[in-house]
Short mmCIF file of C-alpha atoms and ligand atoms in Angstrom, two decimals:
data_model
loop_
_atom_site.label_atom_id
_atom_site.label_comp_id
_atom_site.label_asym_id
_atom_site.label_seq_id
_atom_site.Cartn_x
_atom_site.Cartn_y
_atom_site.Cartn_z
CA UNK A 7 68.99 199.09 -5.07
CA UNK A 8 68.16 195.64 -3.98
CA UNK A 9 70.79 193.42 -2.04
CA UNK A 10 70.92 191.09 -5.12
CA UNK A 11 71.63 193.99 -7.60
CA UNK A 12 74.29 195.23 -5.06
CA UNK A 13 76.07 191.87 -4.69
CA UNK A 14 75.90 191.11 -8.39
CA UNK A 15 77.28 194.35 -9.47
CA UNK A 16 80.34 194.11 -7.19
CA UNK A 17 81.34 190.46 -7.52
CA UNK A 18 81.58 189.85 -11.24
CA UNK A 19 83.47 186.88 -12.39
CA UNK A 20 84.73 187.30 -15.85
CA UNK A 21 85.56 185.06 -18.50
CA UNK A 22 87.64 186.63 -21.22
CA UNK A 23 87.37 185.06 -24.69
CA UNK A 24 90.89 185.93 -25.87
CA UNK A 25 90.07 186.45 -29.68
CA UNK A 26 91.66 188.94 -31.73
CA UNK A 27 94.50 191.59 -30.63
CA UNK A 28 92.55 192.91 -27.67
CA UNK A 29 93.55 190.24 -25.08
CA UNK A 30 96.99 191.68 -24.51
CA UNK A 31 95.15 194.79 -22.73
CA UNK A 32 93.67 192.22 -20.26
CA UNK A 33 97.14 191.45 -18.32
CA UNK A 34 97.49 194.96 -17.21
CA UNK A 35 93.97 195.39 -16.46
CA UNK A 36 93.95 192.45 -14.25
CA UNK A 37 97.27 192.81 -12.44
CA UNK A 38 98.56 195.43 -10.02
CA UNK A 39 98.92 198.24 -12.48
CA UNK A 40 95.26 198.83 -13.03
CA UNK A 41 93.91 196.11 -10.62
CA UNK A 42 90.40 195.55 -11.52
CA UNK A 43 90.00 193.31 -8.39
CA UNK A 44 89.25 196.36 -6.54
CA UNK A 45 85.87 196.43 -8.29
CA UNK A 46 85.45 192.79 -7.39
CA UNK A 47 86.07 191.37 -10.78
CA UNK A 48 88.43 188.31 -11.15
CA UNK A 49 88.97 186.16 -14.05
CA UNK A 50 87.31 182.76 -14.08
CA UNK A 51 88.16 179.57 -15.86
CA UNK A 52 84.93 178.28 -17.22
CA UNK A 53 81.55 179.85 -18.72
CA UNK A 54 79.37 178.16 -16.29
CA UNK A 55 81.00 180.00 -13.30
CA UNK A 56 81.26 183.24 -15.01
CA UNK A 57 78.82 186.39 -14.97
CA UNK A 58 80.60 188.45 -17.56
CA UNK A 59 81.94 187.48 -21.11
CA UNK A 60 84.70 189.78 -22.66
CA UNK A 61 84.93 189.39 -26.27
CA UNK A 62 88.39 190.82 -27.07
CA UNK A 63 88.26 191.60 -30.78
CA UNK A 64 87.43 190.25 -34.18
CA UNK A 65 85.61 186.97 -34.61
CA UNK A 66 86.04 184.37 -37.23
CA UNK A 67 83.02 182.31 -38.01
CA UNK A 68 84.86 179.49 -36.32
CA UNK A 69 85.44 181.59 -33.27
CA UNK A 70 81.89 182.86 -33.26
CA UNK A 71 80.54 179.33 -32.81
CA UNK A 72 82.79 178.89 -29.81
CA UNK A 73 81.77 182.18 -28.26
CA UNK A 74 77.93 181.39 -28.91
CA UNK A 75 78.44 178.19 -27.25
CA UNK A 76 79.94 179.66 -24.15
CA UNK A 77 77.71 182.40 -23.82
CA UNK A 78 74.69 179.85 -23.88
CA UNK A 79 76.51 178.05 -21.10
CA UNK A 80 76.78 180.91 -18.70
CA UNK A 81 74.01 181.03 -15.97
CA UNK A 82 71.74 184.11 -16.17
CA UNK A 83 72.02 186.89 -15.22
CA UNK A 84 75.02 187.22 -17.54
CA UNK A 85 76.74 190.34 -19.24
CA UNK A 86 78.73 191.00 -22.40
CA UNK A 87 81.31 193.43 -23.01
CA UNK A 88 82.77 193.58 -26.44
CA UNK A 89 86.14 195.21 -27.34
CA UNK A 90 86.94 197.67 -30.34
CA UNK A 91 85.98 198.43 -33.68
CA UNK A 92 86.13 194.89 -34.94
CA UNK A 93 83.22 193.67 -32.92
CA UNK A 94 81.23 196.74 -33.78
CA UNK A 95 81.51 197.07 -37.57
CA UNK A 96 84.20 194.76 -38.60
CA UNK A 97 86.97 197.19 -37.92
CA UNK A 98 89.95 196.78 -40.43
CA UNK A 99 88.58 193.44 -41.33
CA UNK A 100 85.38 195.15 -42.68
CA UNK A 101 85.82 193.21 -45.88
CA UNK A 102 87.12 189.89 -44.77
CA UNK A 103 85.33 186.95 -45.97
CA UNK A 104 85.59 185.05 -42.78
CA UNK A 105 85.11 187.31 -39.90
CA UNK A 106 81.77 188.57 -38.59
CA UNK A 107 81.03 192.13 -38.59
CA UNK A 108 78.35 193.19 -35.99
CA UNK A 109 78.66 191.00 -32.87
CA UNK A 110 75.28 191.97 -31.54
CA UNK A 111 73.53 190.37 -34.39
CA UNK A 112 74.64 187.04 -32.83
CA UNK A 113 74.71 187.64 -29.13
CA UNK A 114 73.34 190.48 -27.18
CA UNK A 115 75.93 193.15 -26.15
CA UNK A 116 75.62 195.20 -22.99
CA UNK A 117 78.55 197.57 -23.76
CA UNK A 118 80.75 198.16 -26.65
CA UNK A 119 84.26 199.69 -26.05
CA UNK A 120 85.45 201.86 -28.56
CA UNK A 121 88.94 201.87 -30.00
CA UNK A 122 91.49 199.77 -31.76
CA UNK A 123 92.68 198.71 -29.32
CA UNK A 124 90.91 200.21 -25.95
CA UNK A 125 93.33 200.91 -23.42
CA UNK A 126 92.87 199.63 -19.87
CA UNK A 127 91.50 202.99 -18.61
CA UNK A 128 88.57 202.45 -21.14
CA UNK A 129 88.11 198.91 -19.96
CA UNK A 130 88.00 199.95 -16.49
CA UNK A 131 85.57 202.45 -17.53
CA UNK A 132 83.27 200.20 -19.19
CA UNK A 133 83.45 198.00 -16.02
CA UNK A 134 82.31 200.86 -13.75
CA UNK A 135 79.51 201.63 -16.30
CA UNK A 136 78.40 197.95 -16.18
CA UNK A 137 78.41 198.11 -12.38
CA UNK A 138 76.25 201.21 -12.52
CA UNK A 139 73.89 199.56 -15.23
CA UNK A 140 73.53 196.57 -13.05
CA UNK A 141 72.64 198.75 -10.02
CA UNK A 142 69.94 200.49 -11.98
CA UNK A 143 68.67 197.31 -13.48
CA UNK A 144 69.56 198.34 -16.85
CA UNK A 145 71.93 195.61 -18.00
CA UNK A 146 69.27 193.38 -19.35
CA UNK A 147 70.84 192.17 -22.56
CA UNK A 148 70.76 188.64 -21.42
CA UNK A 149 66.81 188.87 -21.27
CA UNK A 150 66.82 190.15 -24.76
CA UNK A 151 68.57 187.13 -25.89
CA UNK A 152 66.00 184.87 -24.17
CA UNK A 153 62.91 186.89 -25.59
CA UNK A 154 64.44 187.18 -29.15
CA UNK A 155 65.96 183.68 -29.37
CA UNK A 156 64.49 182.97 -32.82
CA UNK A 157 65.96 186.27 -34.22
CA UNK A 158 69.33 185.43 -32.82
CA UNK A 159 69.28 182.00 -34.00
CA UNK A 160 68.33 183.23 -37.57
CA UNK A 161 71.27 185.53 -37.64
CA UNK A 162 73.45 182.64 -36.56
CA UNK A 163 72.34 180.41 -39.05
CA UNK A 164 73.33 182.57 -41.79
CA UNK A 165 76.92 182.26 -41.05
CA UNK A 166 77.07 178.60 -39.62
CA UNK A 167 75.30 175.53 -39.06
CA UNK A 168 73.66 175.97 -35.91
CA UNK A 169 72.25 172.56 -35.69
CA UNK A 170 75.69 170.92 -35.15
CA UNK A 171 76.53 173.31 -32.38
CA UNK A 172 73.82 174.68 -30.11
CA UNK A 173 70.05 174.46 -29.16
CA UNK A 174 67.95 174.32 -32.20
CA UNK A 175 65.45 176.81 -33.03
CA UNK B 1076 138.78 174.41 -56.22
CA UNK B 1077 135.96 173.26 -54.41
CA UNK B 1078 132.44 174.08 -55.53
CA UNK B 1079 129.78 176.36 -53.75
CA UNK B 1080 127.18 174.19 -51.91
CA UNK B 1081 124.46 175.24 -54.28
CA UNK B 1082 126.66 174.40 -57.26
CA UNK B 1083 127.26 170.92 -56.18
CA UNK B 1084 123.70 170.29 -55.37
CA UNK B 1085 122.80 171.64 -58.89
CA UNK B 1086 125.30 168.99 -60.44
CA UNK B 1087 124.00 166.18 -58.50
CA UNK B 1088 120.53 166.99 -59.30
CA UNK B 1089 121.09 167.66 -62.80
CA UNK B 1090 123.11 164.31 -62.94
CA UNK B 1091 120.25 162.32 -61.53
CA UNK B 1092 117.21 164.15 -62.77
CA UNK B 1093 118.39 165.32 -65.98
CA UNK B 1094 115.27 164.22 -67.98
CA UNK B 1095 112.46 165.07 -65.52
CA UNK B 1096 113.52 168.37 -63.76
CA UNK B 1097 115.10 171.68 -64.50
CA UNK B 1098 117.10 173.05 -61.71
CA UNK B 1099 118.19 176.66 -61.17
CA UNK B 1100 120.38 178.40 -58.65
CA UNK B 1101 118.38 181.51 -57.17
CA UNK B 1102 121.03 182.89 -54.97
CA UNK B 1103 123.50 181.71 -52.46
CA UNK B 1104 122.30 178.46 -50.79
CA UNK B 1105 118.90 178.66 -52.55
CA UNK B 1106 117.63 176.61 -55.40
CA UNK B 1107 114.59 176.36 -57.65
CA UNK B 1108 113.50 173.22 -59.33
CA UNK B 1109 110.70 172.91 -61.99
CA UNK B 1110 109.03 169.54 -62.86
CA UNK B 1111 105.95 168.30 -64.42
CA UNK B 1112 102.92 167.26 -62.42
CA UNK B 1113 103.47 163.63 -62.49
CA UNK B 1114 107.04 163.83 -61.53
CA UNK B 1115 106.66 165.45 -58.37
CA UNK B 1116 106.65 162.46 -56.05
CA UNK B 1117 109.60 160.88 -57.40
CA UNK B 1118 111.51 164.09 -57.43
CA UNK B 1119 110.40 164.79 -53.83
CA UNK B 1120 111.51 161.12 -53.03
CA UNK B 1121 114.99 161.69 -54.29
CA UNK B 1122 115.39 165.09 -52.66
CA UNK B 1123 114.54 163.59 -49.52
CA UNK B 1124 117.29 160.81 -49.79
CA UNK B 1125 119.59 163.47 -50.93
CA UNK B 1126 119.30 165.34 -47.52
CA UNK B 1127 116.31 167.68 -48.07
CA UNK B 1128 114.54 166.05 -45.03
CA UNK B 1129 112.41 169.08 -43.81
CA UNK B 1130 109.30 170.00 -45.94
CA UNK B 1131 108.85 173.60 -44.51
CA UNK B 1132 105.70 174.39 -46.26
CA UNK B 1133 103.43 173.88 -49.33
CA UNK B 1134 101.97 176.79 -50.91
CA UNK B 1135 99.87 177.50 -54.02
CA UNK B 1136 99.98 180.41 -56.56
CA UNK B 1137 96.88 181.25 -58.74
CA UNK B 1138 98.15 182.27 -62.10
CA UNK B 1139 94.60 183.36 -63.45
CA UNK B 1140 95.63 184.55 -66.70
CA UNK B 1141 97.51 181.17 -67.62
CA UNK B 1142 94.64 179.31 -66.27
CA UNK B 1143 97.01 177.39 -63.99
CA UNK B 1144 97.93 176.81 -60.27
CA UNK B 1145 101.44 176.43 -59.21
CA UNK B 1146 102.16 174.20 -56.18
CA UNK B 1147 105.45 174.98 -54.55
CA UNK B 1148 107.24 172.66 -52.20
CA UNK B 1149 109.57 174.29 -49.79
CA UNK B 1150 112.28 171.98 -48.60
CA UNK B 1151 115.37 172.54 -46.39
CA UNK B 1152 118.46 170.64 -45.82
CA UNK B 1153 120.04 170.80 -42.44
CA UNK B 1154 123.23 169.11 -43.61
CA UNK B 1155 123.88 171.53 -46.39
CA UNK B 1156 122.15 174.52 -44.99
CA UNK B 1157 120.45 175.06 -48.22
CA UNK B 1158 116.76 175.37 -49.38
CA UNK B 1159 115.08 174.33 -52.45
CA UNK B 1160 111.73 175.14 -54.13
CA UNK B 1161 110.09 172.42 -56.06
CA UNK B 1162 107.55 174.15 -58.31
CA UNK B 1163 105.07 172.47 -60.61
CA UNK B 1164 101.99 173.63 -62.35
CA UNK B 1165 98.59 172.07 -62.63
CA UNK B 1166 95.54 173.03 -64.73
CA UNK B 1167 92.81 175.38 -62.98
CA UNK B 1168 90.11 173.33 -64.70
CA UNK B 1169 90.69 170.16 -62.95
CA UNK B 1170 93.25 170.95 -60.12
CA UNK B 1171 94.50 167.73 -58.88
CA UNK B 1172 97.77 166.54 -57.84
CA UNK B 1173 98.94 163.38 -55.99
CA UNK B 1174 99.54 163.70 -52.24
CA UNK B 1175 103.10 164.02 -51.03
CA UNK B 1176 102.19 162.10 -47.72
CA UNK B 1177 104.26 158.94 -48.65
CA UNK B 1178 107.37 161.09 -48.63
CA UNK B 1179 106.62 163.70 -45.90
CA UNK B 1180 103.90 162.95 -43.62
CA UNK B 1181 103.53 166.67 -42.62
CA UNK B 1182 102.27 167.28 -46.06
CA UNK B 1183 98.68 166.05 -44.83
CA UNK B 1184 98.20 169.60 -42.91
CA UNK B 1185 99.56 171.83 -45.79
CA UNK B 1186 97.45 170.06 -48.50
CA UNK B 1187 94.36 170.34 -46.45
CA UNK B 1188 94.85 174.05 -46.33
CA UNK B 1189 95.52 174.36 -50.05
CA UNK B 1190 92.45 172.22 -50.68
CA UNK B 1191 90.32 174.51 -48.47
CA UNK B 1192 91.66 177.77 -49.74
CA UNK B 1193 92.06 176.91 -53.48
CA UNK B 1194 90.03 173.90 -54.08
CA UNK B 1195 92.86 171.79 -55.32
CA UNK B 1196 92.26 168.13 -54.85
CA UNK B 1197 94.99 165.70 -53.54
CA UNK B 1198 94.01 162.11 -54.29
CA UNK B 1199 95.57 159.78 -51.53
CA UNK B 1200 95.17 162.42 -48.66
CA UNK B 1201 92.92 160.90 -46.23
CA UNK B 1202 91.85 163.79 -44.49
CA UNK B 1203 90.73 166.72 -46.74
CA UNK B 1204 88.22 168.17 -44.32
CA UNK B 1205 87.74 171.79 -43.49
CA UNK B 1206 90.62 173.48 -41.45
CA UNK B 1207 89.65 177.10 -40.83
CA UNK B 1208 86.61 177.45 -42.67
CA UNK B 1209 83.93 175.75 -40.86
CA UNK B 1210 80.60 175.43 -42.62
CA UNK B 1211 82.11 177.19 -45.65
CA UNK B 1212 79.55 177.46 -48.49
CA UNK B 1213 81.44 179.71 -51.02
CA UNK B 1214 83.98 179.18 -53.65
CA UNK B 1215 87.68 178.81 -52.37
CA UNK B 1216 88.36 182.16 -51.15
CA UNK B 1217 91.99 182.39 -51.97
CA UNK B 1218 91.52 182.22 -55.71
CA UNK B 1219 92.15 185.35 -57.51
CA UNK B 1220 88.66 185.40 -58.86
CA UNK B 1221 86.86 185.34 -55.62
CA UNK B 1222 85.33 188.76 -54.86
CA UNK B 1223 86.02 188.87 -51.10
CA UNK B 1224 84.26 192.18 -50.67
CA UNK B 1225 81.15 191.12 -52.54
CA UNK B 1226 81.14 187.89 -50.61
CA UNK B 1227 81.37 189.64 -47.17
CA UNK B 1228 78.70 192.21 -48.00
CA UNK B 1229 76.25 189.59 -48.92
CA UNK B 1230 77.11 187.23 -46.05
CA UNK B 1231 77.57 189.53 -43.14
CA UNK B 1232 75.56 192.39 -44.43
CA UNK B 1233 76.08 195.27 -42.18
CA UNK B 1234 73.21 197.41 -40.87
CA UNK B 1235 72.70 200.77 -42.40
CA UNK B 1236 73.51 203.07 -39.39
CA UNK B 1237 72.99 206.61 -41.18
CA UNK B 1238 70.28 207.67 -38.79
CA UNK B 1239 72.34 206.69 -35.69
CA UNK B 1240 75.25 208.51 -37.15
CA UNK B 1241 73.28 211.49 -37.48
CA UNK B 1242 71.98 211.42 -34.01
CA UNK B 1243 75.45 211.12 -32.75
CA UNK B 1244 76.67 213.96 -34.73
CA UNK B 1245 73.85 216.21 -33.58
CA UNK B 1246 74.81 215.21 -29.85
CA UNK B 1247 78.30 216.09 -30.59
CA UNK B 1248 77.43 219.40 -32.09
CA UNK B 1249 75.11 220.08 -29.13
CA UNK B 1250 77.98 219.37 -26.81
CA UNK B 1251 80.18 221.77 -28.81
CA UNK B 1252 77.34 224.49 -28.41
CA UNK B 1253 77.38 224.03 -24.77
CA UNK B 1254 74.33 221.90 -24.57
CA UNK B 1255 73.89 218.86 -22.25
CA UNK B 1256 74.24 215.44 -23.56
CA UNK B 1257 70.89 213.61 -23.59
S1 SF4 C 1508 89.62 196.45 -32.97
FE1 SF4 C 1508 91.82 196.67 -33.67
S2 SF4 C 1508 93.03 195.77 -31.91
FE2 SF4 C 1508 90.73 195.20 -31.79
S3 SF4 C 1508 90.90 193.12 -32.66
FE3 SF4 C 1508 90.37 194.63 -34.37
S4 SF4 C 1508 92.18 195.26 -35.44
FE4 SF4 C 1508 92.73 194.13 -33.34
#
């Protein structure tokens, strides 16, 4: 394990994109009860300063745009954790006309957390898994985004007008 | 004997709006008023001057079988502590009704939402742009003949995960039989 990987995996700055119901599990995870700071993870205010993006639930098309925009602003290497069944397969909004169903069509996801809503233990578990993945050099979803940009942009263009928002194909 | 609040309001309304509106008492401190599409603005104007200064919401009901939309203005009077619903019907073919902005400025946002969700046009409203549904390309989604399931399947089309599910189930079975997870 190199020095870079070691330091990166132990000082993750996190931006939690509080969409859906999941954000409510973040305060206990951040504060003294579960205290994620013992893993070197702290909340950060802007995408440009963060390494880790948490998407905490269902995404409407309008929100997805903002998520993509925030994700593209983050400096590499960057990691994404998605919460709950809504980000995986639409969850209870599977037939809604205005929520996207599978988040990894639009931005690359390193780890999905199961549940509706995942408990703080599950979130901490995901953080530890992510740390191990970074140590081993496996958390490479961000490279995937760079290599397959066209595919991601195509999928994004299906649900919103990408030209108004982010880098053109 | 003094009248109840709702009865005295009904009396006043019947006196003043006899020809253009029909008023009913729904229950204690709640009234309903039916009027024609072209009379809504004068009726709202009168009700505001009467004391119903708060426009709490405008909603829209899709009566598919009648081929009509019903626009409902939800008003409240702080003085009388009473609410009134002003209802009017417009045709579904050419849904259009004058904006209520000259009477209640707040109507702008409510009308914007109804425009987006039901496709009702409000001539006079300067800001009928999209509110929640950015870059929307389908029919107005709150109409009863909009098939949300079909639209979602077409637009967001989920991947077929049968194979992955089978692999997952095999793994679970393996764990049950005492094998190691791969
Ligand atoms: S997975 Fe459940 S808790 Fe999470 S956003 Fe969806 S409905 Fe809400």
